[in-house]
Tab-separated table of C-alpha atoms and ligand atoms in Angstrom:
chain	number	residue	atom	x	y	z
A	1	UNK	CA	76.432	111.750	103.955
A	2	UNK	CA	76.471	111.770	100.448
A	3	UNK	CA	79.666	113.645	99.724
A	4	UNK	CA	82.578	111.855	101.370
A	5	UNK	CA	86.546	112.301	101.306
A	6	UNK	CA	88.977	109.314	101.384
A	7	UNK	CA	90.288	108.802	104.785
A	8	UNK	CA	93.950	108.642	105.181
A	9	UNK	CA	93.911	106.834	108.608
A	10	UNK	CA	95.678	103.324	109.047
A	11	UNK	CA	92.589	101.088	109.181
A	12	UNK	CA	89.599	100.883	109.289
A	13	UNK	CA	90.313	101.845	105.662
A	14	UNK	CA	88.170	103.261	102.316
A	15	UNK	CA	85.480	100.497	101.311
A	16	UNK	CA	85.160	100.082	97.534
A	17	UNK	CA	81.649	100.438	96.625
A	18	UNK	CA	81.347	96.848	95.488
A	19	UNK	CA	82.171	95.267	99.038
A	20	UNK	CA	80.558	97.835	100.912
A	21	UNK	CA	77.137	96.081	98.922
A	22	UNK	CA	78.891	92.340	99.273
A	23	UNK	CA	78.637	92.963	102.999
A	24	UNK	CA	75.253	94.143	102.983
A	25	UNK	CA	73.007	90.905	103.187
A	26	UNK	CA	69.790	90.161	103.734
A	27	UNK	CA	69.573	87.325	106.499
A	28	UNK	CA	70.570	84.093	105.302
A	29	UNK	CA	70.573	80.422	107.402
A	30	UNK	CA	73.972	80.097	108.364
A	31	UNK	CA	73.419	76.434	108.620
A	32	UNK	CA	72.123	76.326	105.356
A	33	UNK	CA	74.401	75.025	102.236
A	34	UNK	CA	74.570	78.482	100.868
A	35	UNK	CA	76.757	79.654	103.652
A	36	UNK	CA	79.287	76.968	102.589
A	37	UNK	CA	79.313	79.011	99.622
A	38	UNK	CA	80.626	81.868	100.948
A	39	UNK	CA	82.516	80.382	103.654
A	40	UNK	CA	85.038	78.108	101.674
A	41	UNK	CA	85.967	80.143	99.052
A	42	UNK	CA	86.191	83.258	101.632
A	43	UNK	CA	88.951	80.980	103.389
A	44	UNK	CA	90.655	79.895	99.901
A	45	UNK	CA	91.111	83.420	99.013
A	46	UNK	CA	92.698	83.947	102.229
A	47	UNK	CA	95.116	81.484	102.099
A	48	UNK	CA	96.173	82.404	99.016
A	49	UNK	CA	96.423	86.051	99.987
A	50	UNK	CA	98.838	85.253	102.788
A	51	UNK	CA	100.888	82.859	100.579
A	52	UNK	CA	100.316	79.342	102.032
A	53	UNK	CA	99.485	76.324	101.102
A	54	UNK	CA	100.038	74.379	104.494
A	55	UNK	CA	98.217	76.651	106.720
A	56	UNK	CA	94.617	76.448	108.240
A	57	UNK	CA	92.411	79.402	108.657
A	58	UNK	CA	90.475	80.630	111.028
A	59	UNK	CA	88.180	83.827	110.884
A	60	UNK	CA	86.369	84.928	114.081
A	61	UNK	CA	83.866	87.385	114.728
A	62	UNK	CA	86.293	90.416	116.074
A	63	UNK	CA	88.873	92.230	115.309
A	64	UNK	CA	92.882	92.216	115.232
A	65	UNK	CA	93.071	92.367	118.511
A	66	UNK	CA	90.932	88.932	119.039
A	67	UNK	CA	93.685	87.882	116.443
A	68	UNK	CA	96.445	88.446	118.992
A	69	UNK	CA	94.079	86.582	121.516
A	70	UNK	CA	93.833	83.525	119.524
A	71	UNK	CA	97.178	83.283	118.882
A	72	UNK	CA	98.415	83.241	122.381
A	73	UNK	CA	95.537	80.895	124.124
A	74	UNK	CA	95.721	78.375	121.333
A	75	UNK	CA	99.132	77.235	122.025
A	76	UNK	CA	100.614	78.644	125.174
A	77	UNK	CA	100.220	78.169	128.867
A	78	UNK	CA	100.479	80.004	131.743
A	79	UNK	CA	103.906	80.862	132.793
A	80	UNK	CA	105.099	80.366	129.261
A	81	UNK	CA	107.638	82.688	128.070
A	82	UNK	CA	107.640	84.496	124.742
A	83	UNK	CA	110.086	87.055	123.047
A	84	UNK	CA	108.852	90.147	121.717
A	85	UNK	CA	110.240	93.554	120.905
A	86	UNK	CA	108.410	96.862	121.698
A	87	UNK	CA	108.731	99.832	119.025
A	88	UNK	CA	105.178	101.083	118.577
A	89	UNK	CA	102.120	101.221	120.237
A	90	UNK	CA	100.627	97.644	118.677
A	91	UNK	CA	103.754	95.995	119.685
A	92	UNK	CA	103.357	97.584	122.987
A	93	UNK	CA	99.300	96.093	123.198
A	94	UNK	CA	100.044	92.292	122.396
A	95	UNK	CA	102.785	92.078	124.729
A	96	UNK	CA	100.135	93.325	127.231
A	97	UNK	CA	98.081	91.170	126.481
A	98	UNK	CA	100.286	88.689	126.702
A	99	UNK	CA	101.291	90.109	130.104
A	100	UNK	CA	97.702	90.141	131.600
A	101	UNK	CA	97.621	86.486	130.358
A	102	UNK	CA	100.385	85.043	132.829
A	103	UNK	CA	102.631	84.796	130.053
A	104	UNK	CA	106.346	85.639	130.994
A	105	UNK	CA	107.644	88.104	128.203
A	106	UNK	CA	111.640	88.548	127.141
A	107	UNK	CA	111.355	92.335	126.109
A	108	UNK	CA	113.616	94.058	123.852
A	109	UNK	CA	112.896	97.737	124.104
A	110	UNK	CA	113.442	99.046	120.573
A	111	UNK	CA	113.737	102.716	119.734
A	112	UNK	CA	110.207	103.949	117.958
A	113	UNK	CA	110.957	104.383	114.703
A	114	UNK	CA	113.400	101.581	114.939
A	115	UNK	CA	112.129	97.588	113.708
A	116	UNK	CA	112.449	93.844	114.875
A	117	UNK	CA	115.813	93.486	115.781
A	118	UNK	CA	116.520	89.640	114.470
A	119	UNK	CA	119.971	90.170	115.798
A	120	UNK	CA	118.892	90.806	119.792
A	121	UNK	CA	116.446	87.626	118.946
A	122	UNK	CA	119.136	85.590	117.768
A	123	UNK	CA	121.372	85.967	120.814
A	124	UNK	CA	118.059	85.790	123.105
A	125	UNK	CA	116.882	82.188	121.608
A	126	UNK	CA	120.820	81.022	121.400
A	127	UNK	CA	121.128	81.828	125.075
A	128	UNK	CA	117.668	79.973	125.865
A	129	UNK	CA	119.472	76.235	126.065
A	130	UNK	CA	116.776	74.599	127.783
A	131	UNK	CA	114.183	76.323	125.281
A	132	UNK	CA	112.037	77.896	127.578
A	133	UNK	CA	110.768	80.310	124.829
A	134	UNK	CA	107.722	79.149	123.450
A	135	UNK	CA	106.999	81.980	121.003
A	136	UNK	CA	108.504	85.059	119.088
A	137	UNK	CA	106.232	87.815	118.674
A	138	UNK	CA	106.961	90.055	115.840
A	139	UNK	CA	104.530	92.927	114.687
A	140	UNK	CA	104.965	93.220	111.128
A	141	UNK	CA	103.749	96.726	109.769
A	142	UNK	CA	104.091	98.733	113.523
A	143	UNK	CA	101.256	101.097	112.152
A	144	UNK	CA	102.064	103.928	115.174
A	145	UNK	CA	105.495	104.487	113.589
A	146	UNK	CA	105.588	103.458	109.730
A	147	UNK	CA	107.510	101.150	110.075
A	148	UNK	CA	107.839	97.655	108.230
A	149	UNK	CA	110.327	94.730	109.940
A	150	UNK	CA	112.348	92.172	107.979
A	151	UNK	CA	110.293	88.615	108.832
A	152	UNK	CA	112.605	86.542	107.160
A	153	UNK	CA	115.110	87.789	109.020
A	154	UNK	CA	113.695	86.790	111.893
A	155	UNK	CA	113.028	83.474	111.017
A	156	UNK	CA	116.468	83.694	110.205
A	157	UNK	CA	117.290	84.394	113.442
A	158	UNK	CA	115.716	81.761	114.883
A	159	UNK	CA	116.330	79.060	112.412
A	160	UNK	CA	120.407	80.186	113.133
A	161	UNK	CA	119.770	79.815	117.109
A	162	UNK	CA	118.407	76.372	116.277
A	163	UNK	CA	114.910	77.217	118.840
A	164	UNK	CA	112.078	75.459	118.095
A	165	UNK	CA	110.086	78.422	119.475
A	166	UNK	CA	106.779	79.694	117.083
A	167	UNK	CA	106.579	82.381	114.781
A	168	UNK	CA	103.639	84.612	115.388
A	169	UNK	CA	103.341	87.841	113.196
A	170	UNK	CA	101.029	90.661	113.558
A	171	UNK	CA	100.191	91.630	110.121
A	172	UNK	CA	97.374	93.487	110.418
A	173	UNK	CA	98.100	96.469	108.876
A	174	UNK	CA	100.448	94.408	106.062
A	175	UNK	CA	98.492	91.356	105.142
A	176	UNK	CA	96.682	92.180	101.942
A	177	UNK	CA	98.667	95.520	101.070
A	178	UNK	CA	102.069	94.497	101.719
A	179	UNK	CA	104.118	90.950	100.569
A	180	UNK	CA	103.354	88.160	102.994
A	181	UNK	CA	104.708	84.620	102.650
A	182	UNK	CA	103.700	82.747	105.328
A	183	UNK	CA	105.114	79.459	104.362
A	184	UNK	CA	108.325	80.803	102.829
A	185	UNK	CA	109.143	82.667	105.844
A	186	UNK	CA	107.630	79.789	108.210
A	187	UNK	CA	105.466	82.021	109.986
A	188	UNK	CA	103.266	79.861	112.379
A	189	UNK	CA	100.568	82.241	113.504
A	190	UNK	CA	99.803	85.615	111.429
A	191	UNK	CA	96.719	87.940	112.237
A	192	UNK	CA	94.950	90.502	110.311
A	193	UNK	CA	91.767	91.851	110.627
A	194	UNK	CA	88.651	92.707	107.844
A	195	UNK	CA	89.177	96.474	108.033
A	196	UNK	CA	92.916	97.477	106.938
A	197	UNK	CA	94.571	95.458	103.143
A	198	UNK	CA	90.927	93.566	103.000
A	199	UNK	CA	89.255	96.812	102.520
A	200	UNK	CA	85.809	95.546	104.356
A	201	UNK	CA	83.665	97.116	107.766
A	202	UNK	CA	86.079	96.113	111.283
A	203	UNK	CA	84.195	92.899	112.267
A	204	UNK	CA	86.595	89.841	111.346
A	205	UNK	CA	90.188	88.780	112.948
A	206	UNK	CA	91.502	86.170	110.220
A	207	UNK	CA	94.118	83.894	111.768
A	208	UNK	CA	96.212	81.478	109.934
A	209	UNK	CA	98.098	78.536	111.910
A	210	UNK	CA	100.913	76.523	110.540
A	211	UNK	CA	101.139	72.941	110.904
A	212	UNK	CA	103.187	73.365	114.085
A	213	UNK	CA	101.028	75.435	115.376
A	214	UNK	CA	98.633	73.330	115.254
A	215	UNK	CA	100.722	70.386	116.875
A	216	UNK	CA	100.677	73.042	119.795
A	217	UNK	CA	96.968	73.502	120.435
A	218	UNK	CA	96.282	70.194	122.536
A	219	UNK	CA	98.585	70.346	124.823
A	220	UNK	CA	98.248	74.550	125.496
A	221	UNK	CA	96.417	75.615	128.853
A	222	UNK	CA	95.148	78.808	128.799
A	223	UNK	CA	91.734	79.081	128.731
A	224	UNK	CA	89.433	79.786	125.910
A	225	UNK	CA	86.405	79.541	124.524
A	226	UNK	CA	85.083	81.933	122.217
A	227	UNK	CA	88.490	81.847	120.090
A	228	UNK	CA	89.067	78.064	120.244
A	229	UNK	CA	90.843	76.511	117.296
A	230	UNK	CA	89.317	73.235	117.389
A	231	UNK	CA	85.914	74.137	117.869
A	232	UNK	CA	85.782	76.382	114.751
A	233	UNK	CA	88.019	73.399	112.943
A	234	UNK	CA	84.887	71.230	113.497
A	235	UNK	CA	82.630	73.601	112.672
A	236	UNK	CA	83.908	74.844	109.749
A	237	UNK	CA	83.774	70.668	108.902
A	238	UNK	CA	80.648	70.746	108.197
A	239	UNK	CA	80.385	74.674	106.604
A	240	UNK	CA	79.316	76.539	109.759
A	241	UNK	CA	80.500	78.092	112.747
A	242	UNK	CA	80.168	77.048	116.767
A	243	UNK	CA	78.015	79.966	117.119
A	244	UNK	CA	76.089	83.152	114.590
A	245	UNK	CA	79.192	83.928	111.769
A	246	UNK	CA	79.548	87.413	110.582
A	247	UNK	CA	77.120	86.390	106.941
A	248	UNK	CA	78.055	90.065	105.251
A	249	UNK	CA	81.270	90.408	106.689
A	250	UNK	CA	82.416	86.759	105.289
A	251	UNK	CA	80.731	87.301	102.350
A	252	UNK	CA	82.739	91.083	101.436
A	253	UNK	CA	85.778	88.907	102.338
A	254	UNK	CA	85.291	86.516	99.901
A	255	UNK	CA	85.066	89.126	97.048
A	256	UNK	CA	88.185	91.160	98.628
A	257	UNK	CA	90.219	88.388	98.326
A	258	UNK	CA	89.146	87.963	94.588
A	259	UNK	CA	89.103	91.589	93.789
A	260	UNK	CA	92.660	91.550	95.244
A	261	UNK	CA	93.983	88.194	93.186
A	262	UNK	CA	92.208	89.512	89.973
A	263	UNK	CA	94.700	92.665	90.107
A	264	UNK	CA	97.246	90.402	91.074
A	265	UNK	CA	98.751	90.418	94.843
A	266	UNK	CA	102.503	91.519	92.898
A	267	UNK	CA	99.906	94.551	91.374
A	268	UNK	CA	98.637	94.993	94.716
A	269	UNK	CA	102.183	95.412	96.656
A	270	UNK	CA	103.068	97.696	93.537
A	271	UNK	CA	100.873	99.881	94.013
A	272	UNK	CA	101.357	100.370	97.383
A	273	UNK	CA	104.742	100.716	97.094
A	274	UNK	CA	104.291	103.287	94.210
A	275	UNK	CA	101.273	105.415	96.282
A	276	UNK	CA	103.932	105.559	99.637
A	277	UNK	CA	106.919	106.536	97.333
A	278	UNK	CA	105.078	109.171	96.027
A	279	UNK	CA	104.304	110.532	99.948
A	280	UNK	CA	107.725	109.847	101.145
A	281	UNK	CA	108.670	112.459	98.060
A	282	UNK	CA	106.572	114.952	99.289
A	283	UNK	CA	107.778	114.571	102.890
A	284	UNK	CA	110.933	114.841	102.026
A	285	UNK	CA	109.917	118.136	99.457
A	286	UNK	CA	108.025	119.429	103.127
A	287	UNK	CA	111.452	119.043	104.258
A	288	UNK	CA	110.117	116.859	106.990
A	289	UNK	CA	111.195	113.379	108.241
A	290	UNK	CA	109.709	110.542	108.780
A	291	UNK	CA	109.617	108.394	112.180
A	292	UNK	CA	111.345	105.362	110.808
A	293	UNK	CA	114.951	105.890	110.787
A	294	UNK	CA	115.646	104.354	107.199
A	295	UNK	CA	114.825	103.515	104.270
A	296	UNK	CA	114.902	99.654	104.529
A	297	UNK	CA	112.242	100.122	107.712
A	298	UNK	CA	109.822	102.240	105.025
A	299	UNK	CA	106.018	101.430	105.662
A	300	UNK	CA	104.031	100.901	102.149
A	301	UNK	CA	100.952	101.246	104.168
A	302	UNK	CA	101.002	104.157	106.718
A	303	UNK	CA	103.937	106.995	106.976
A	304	UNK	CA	104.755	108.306	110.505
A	305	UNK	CA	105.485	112.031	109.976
A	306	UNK	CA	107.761	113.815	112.426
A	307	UNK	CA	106.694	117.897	112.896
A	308	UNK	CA	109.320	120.051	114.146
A	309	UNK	CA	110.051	120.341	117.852
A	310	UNK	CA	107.123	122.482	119.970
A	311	UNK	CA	104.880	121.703	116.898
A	312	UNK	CA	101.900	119.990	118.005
A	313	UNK	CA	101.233	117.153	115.547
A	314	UNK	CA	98.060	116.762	116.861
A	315	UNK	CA	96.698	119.916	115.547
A	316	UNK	CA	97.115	118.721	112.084
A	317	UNK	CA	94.904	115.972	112.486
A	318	UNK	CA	92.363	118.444	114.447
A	319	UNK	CA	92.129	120.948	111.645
A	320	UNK	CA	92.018	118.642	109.063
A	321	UNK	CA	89.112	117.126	110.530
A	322	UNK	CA	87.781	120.537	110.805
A	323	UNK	CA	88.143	122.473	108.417
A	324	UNK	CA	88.992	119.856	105.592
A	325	UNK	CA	87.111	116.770	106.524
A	326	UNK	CA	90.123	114.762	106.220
A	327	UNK	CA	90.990	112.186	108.581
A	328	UNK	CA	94.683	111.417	109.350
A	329	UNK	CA	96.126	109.149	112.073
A	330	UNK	CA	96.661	110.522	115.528
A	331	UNK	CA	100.618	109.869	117.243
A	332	UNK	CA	100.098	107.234	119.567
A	333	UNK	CA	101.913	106.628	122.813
A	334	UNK	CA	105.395	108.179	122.622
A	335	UNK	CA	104.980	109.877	119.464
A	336	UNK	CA	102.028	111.505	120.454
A	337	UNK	CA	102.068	115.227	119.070
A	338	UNK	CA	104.962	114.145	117.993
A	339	UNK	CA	103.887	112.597	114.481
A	340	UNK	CA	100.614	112.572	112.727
A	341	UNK	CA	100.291	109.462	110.256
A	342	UNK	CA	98.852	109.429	106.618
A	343	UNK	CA	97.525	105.873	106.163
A	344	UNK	CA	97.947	104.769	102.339
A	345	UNK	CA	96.455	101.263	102.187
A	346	UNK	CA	93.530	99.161	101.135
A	347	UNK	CA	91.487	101.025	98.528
A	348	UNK	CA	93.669	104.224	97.270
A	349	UNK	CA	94.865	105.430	93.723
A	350	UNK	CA	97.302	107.782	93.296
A	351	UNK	CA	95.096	110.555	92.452
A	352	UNK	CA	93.311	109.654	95.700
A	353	UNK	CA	96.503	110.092	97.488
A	354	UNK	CA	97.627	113.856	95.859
A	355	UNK	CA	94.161	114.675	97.376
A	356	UNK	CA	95.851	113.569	100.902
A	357	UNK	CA	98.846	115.320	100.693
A	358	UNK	CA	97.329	118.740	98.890
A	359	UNK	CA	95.305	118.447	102.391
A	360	UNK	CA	97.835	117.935	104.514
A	361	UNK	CA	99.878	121.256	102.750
A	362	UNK	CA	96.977	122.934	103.200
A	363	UNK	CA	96.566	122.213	106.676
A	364	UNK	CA	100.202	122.516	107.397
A	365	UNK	CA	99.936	126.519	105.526
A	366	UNK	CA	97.060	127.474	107.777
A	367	UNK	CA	98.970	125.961	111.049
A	368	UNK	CA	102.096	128.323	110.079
A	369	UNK	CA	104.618	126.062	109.112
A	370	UNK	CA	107.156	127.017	106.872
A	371	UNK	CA	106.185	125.225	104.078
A	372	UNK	CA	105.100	126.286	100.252
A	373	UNK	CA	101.386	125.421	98.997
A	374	UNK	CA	102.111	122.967	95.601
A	375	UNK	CA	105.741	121.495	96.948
A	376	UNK	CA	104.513	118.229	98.406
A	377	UNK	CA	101.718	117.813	95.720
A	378	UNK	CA	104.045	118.805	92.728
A	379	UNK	CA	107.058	116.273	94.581
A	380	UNK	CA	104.712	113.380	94.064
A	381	UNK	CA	102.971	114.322	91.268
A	382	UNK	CA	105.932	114.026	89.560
A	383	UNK	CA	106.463	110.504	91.126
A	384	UNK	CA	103.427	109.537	89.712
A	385	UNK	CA	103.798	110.967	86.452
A	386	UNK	CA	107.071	108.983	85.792
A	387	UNK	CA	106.134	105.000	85.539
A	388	UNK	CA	102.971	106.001	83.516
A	389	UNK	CA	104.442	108.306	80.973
A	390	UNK	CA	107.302	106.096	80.181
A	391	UNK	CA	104.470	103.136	79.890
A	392	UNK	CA	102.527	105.480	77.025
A	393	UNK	CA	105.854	106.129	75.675
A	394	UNK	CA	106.755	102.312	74.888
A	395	UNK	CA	102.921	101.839	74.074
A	396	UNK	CA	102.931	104.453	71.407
B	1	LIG	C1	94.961	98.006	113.670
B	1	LIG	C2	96.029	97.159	114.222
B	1	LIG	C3	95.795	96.261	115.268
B	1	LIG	C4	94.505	96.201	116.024
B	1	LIG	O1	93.512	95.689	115.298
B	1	LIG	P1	91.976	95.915	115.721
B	1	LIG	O2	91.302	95.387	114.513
B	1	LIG	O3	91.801	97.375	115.932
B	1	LIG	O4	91.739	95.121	116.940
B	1	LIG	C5	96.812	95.425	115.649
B	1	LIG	N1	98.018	95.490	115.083
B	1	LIG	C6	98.299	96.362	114.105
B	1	LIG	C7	99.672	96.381	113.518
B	1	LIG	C8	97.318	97.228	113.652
B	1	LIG	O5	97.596	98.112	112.675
C-alpha cells in the first residue's frame, strides 16, 4: 500500500513514521545488556507519562485487555467484591472479566453516554462498613461512547467514604493523549495498551501499580502466571523478562514516550483538546449530537456521534470504507447503528483531522442526510484558524 489515509478509529491508532522503524528490529539477545537499554528508559518514560513517581511498571506482551487481567489477579481473590459502573462497551468487558473470574461485582448501571458516577460510589463504599469492597473499577476514556469521567472525583468519593478499597483505572484510550496523574489522583492500578496515546503496533499492555497495590499482591489468590507481578519485578531486576519480551515493540515505546515529553505532555493534551474542539464544532454545524450528554463528559480522544432516528450509523462507517478508504469506529453494544465514532488521538494534526470530517460530510451527502458539503469542514476550520492567527498576530 503505498498511498494510505489516516484512520479515524479509536486505537489501534496512526503510527508516525519514526516508531513504525523504532519497532522494526533486527533480532537482538534479550538477555544481553543492550536490552537493558531499551528496557529502563522505555519504563522511565512511562512513568513519567502517567505522572508518578511512586509507581512500578509493568509492560507485558498483550494488549489492554491483558491490562485489565493483571490488574484483577494481582491483588484480588476469589469471591472478592469490586465496584464498577457500566456505561460503554469497555466498562461492560472488564466487569466481565471480572465476572468470569469469581469476583463478586457491585454494578451501577449508568446511562451510555452518561460517566462514573462518584456520587453512587460514595454512598456504595459508605454503606460497605465491614469493607468488603476490595476495588473500584473506573474506565477512564469509555471509547464506545466519547466519553471522559472525573477520576479525582472518584478518589474523592472514596477518600470521603473513608474505604480503603483500590483504585484501578482503565486508561487505555486516555493515557498518553489525555491528562493522567496517577499519584495526584491516587490511582493504584491504571492500564493502557501500545496501540492508542503511545502511537505504536497493538502488542504491549503497560500497567502501573501503586505502592498499595503492591502491598496487595502477596496475599491475592487468583491464579496467574503469565501476568504475574513479581515474576516480571525480578526479572526486570536484572534487565530482562521471565520469558521472550516484545524487542521492537519496547523499543517504539521508548521513543513514544520521548517523542511525547519532547512536545511536552501539557502540548500533547492541548492538542488533543484543540483537534476534538474543532470536531465537536462541526458536529454541532452537522446539527448532530453527540452521545455524551455534556460538555464536562467531552472525550479529547474519540467523539460518539448520534445519527438521527432510523438512520443506520453503520452505513457511514461501511461507505467510508468503501468508497473513501476511511476508517471510522463502529457503535458498539447499545449504540450500535446508533453512533459511528471518529477517533482523534495518538498521531493527528489538525489538517489531518479536516481530512476526517470533509470525509465524513462527504459520506453523510451521498447517504442522504440533510446536511450541506463545506459546513462541518468550514465549522472547524475556523476553530483551527483562531489560536494560530492570533499567535502570528502577537508574533508579528
Ligand atoms: C481499546 C480499549 C480497551 C481494549 O484494549 P485492547 O488493547 O484492545 O485489549 C480497553 N479499554 C478501553 C477504554 C479501550 O479503548
Amino acid at each position: 500500500m503505498y498511498m494510505q489515509n489516516p484512520v479515524f478509529i479509536p486505537g489501534p491508532t496512526n503510527m508516525p513514521e519514526v516508531l513504525r522503524k523504532a519497532a522494526d528490529m533486527p533480532t537482538l539477545d534479550h538477555r544481553s545488556p543492550l536490552f537493558g537499554e531499551i528496557l529502563r528508559p522505555a519504563l522511565a518514560g512511562v512513568k513519567k507519562v502517567l505522572k508518578t513517581d511512586a509507581a512500578s511498571i509493568f509492560v507485558f506482551p498483550s494488549t489492554g485487555t491483558g491490562g485489565w487481567e493483571t490488574a484483577i489477579t494481582n491483588t484480588l481473590s476469589p469471591g472478592d467484591r469490586v465496584l464498577a459502573a457500566r456505561y460503554g462497551m469497555f466498562s461492560q468487558r472488564w466487569i466481565d472479566m471480572c465476572q468470569r473470574h469469581g469476583l463478586k461485582v457491585d454494578l451501577i448501571e449508568t446511562a451510555w453516554g452518561g460517566g462514573a458516577p462518584a456520587e453512587r460510589y460514595e454512598e456504595i463504599l459508605a454503606a460497605d462498613k465491614a469493607h468488603e469492597i476490595k476495588a473500584v473499577l473506573v474506565t477512564h476514556n469509555e471509547t464506545a461512547t466519547g466519553v471522559k469521567s472525573d477520576i479525582a472525583a472518584v478518589r474523592r468519593a472514596i477518600d470521603a467514604a473513608k474505604h480503603p478499597a483500590l483504585l484501578f483505572v482503565d486508561g487505555v484510550s486516555s493515557i498518553a493523549s489525555m491528562d493522567f496523574r496517577m499519584d495526584e489522583w491516587s490511582v493504584d492500578i491504571a492500564v493502557t495498551g501500545s496501540q492508542k496515546g503511545f502511537m505504536l503496533p497493538a502488542g504491549l499492555a503497560i500497567t502501573a501499580f501503586s505502592p498499595k497495590a503492591l502491598a496487595a499482591v502477596d496475599a491475592a489468590k487468583l491464579p496467574r502466571t503469565f501476568f504475574d507481578i513479581r515474576d516480571m519485578a525480578r526479572s526486570y531486576a536484572n534487565n530482562a523478562y521471565p520469558y521472550t519480551p516484545a524487542v521492537g515493540l519496547l523499543n517504539g515505546l521508548k521513543l513514544s514516550t520521548e517523542l511525547l515529553l519532547a512536545e511536552g505532555l501539557e502540548n500533547v493534551f492541548a492538542r488533543h483538546r484543540r483537534i476534538a474542539s474543532g470536531i465537536r464544532a462541526a458536529v454541532r454545524a452537522w446539527g448532530l449530537e453527540l452521545c455524551a450528554r455534556s460538555e464536562d463528559l467531552y472525550s479529547d480522544t474519540v467523539s460518539a456521534i448520534r445519527t438521527p432516528e432510523g438512520f443506520d450509523a453503520t452505513s457511514i462507517v461501511a461507505h467510508a470504507a468503501k468508497t473513501y478508504d476511511v476508517a471510522f469506529g463502529v457503535g458498539l453494544g447499545e449504540v450500535a447503528g446508533k453512533v459511528f465514532r471518529i477517533g482523534h488521538l495518538g498521531s493527528l494534526t489538525d489538517v489531518m483531522a479536516l481530512s476526517g470530517i470533509a470525509t465524513a460530510e462527504m459520506v453523510m451527502v451521498d447517504l442522504g442526510l440533510n446536511i450541506r458539503l463545506g459546513t462541518g469542514v468550514a465549522a472547524a476550520q475556523e476553530y483551527y484558524r483562531d489560536g494560530r492567527t492570533s499567535k502570528v498576530q502577537a508574533a508579528a
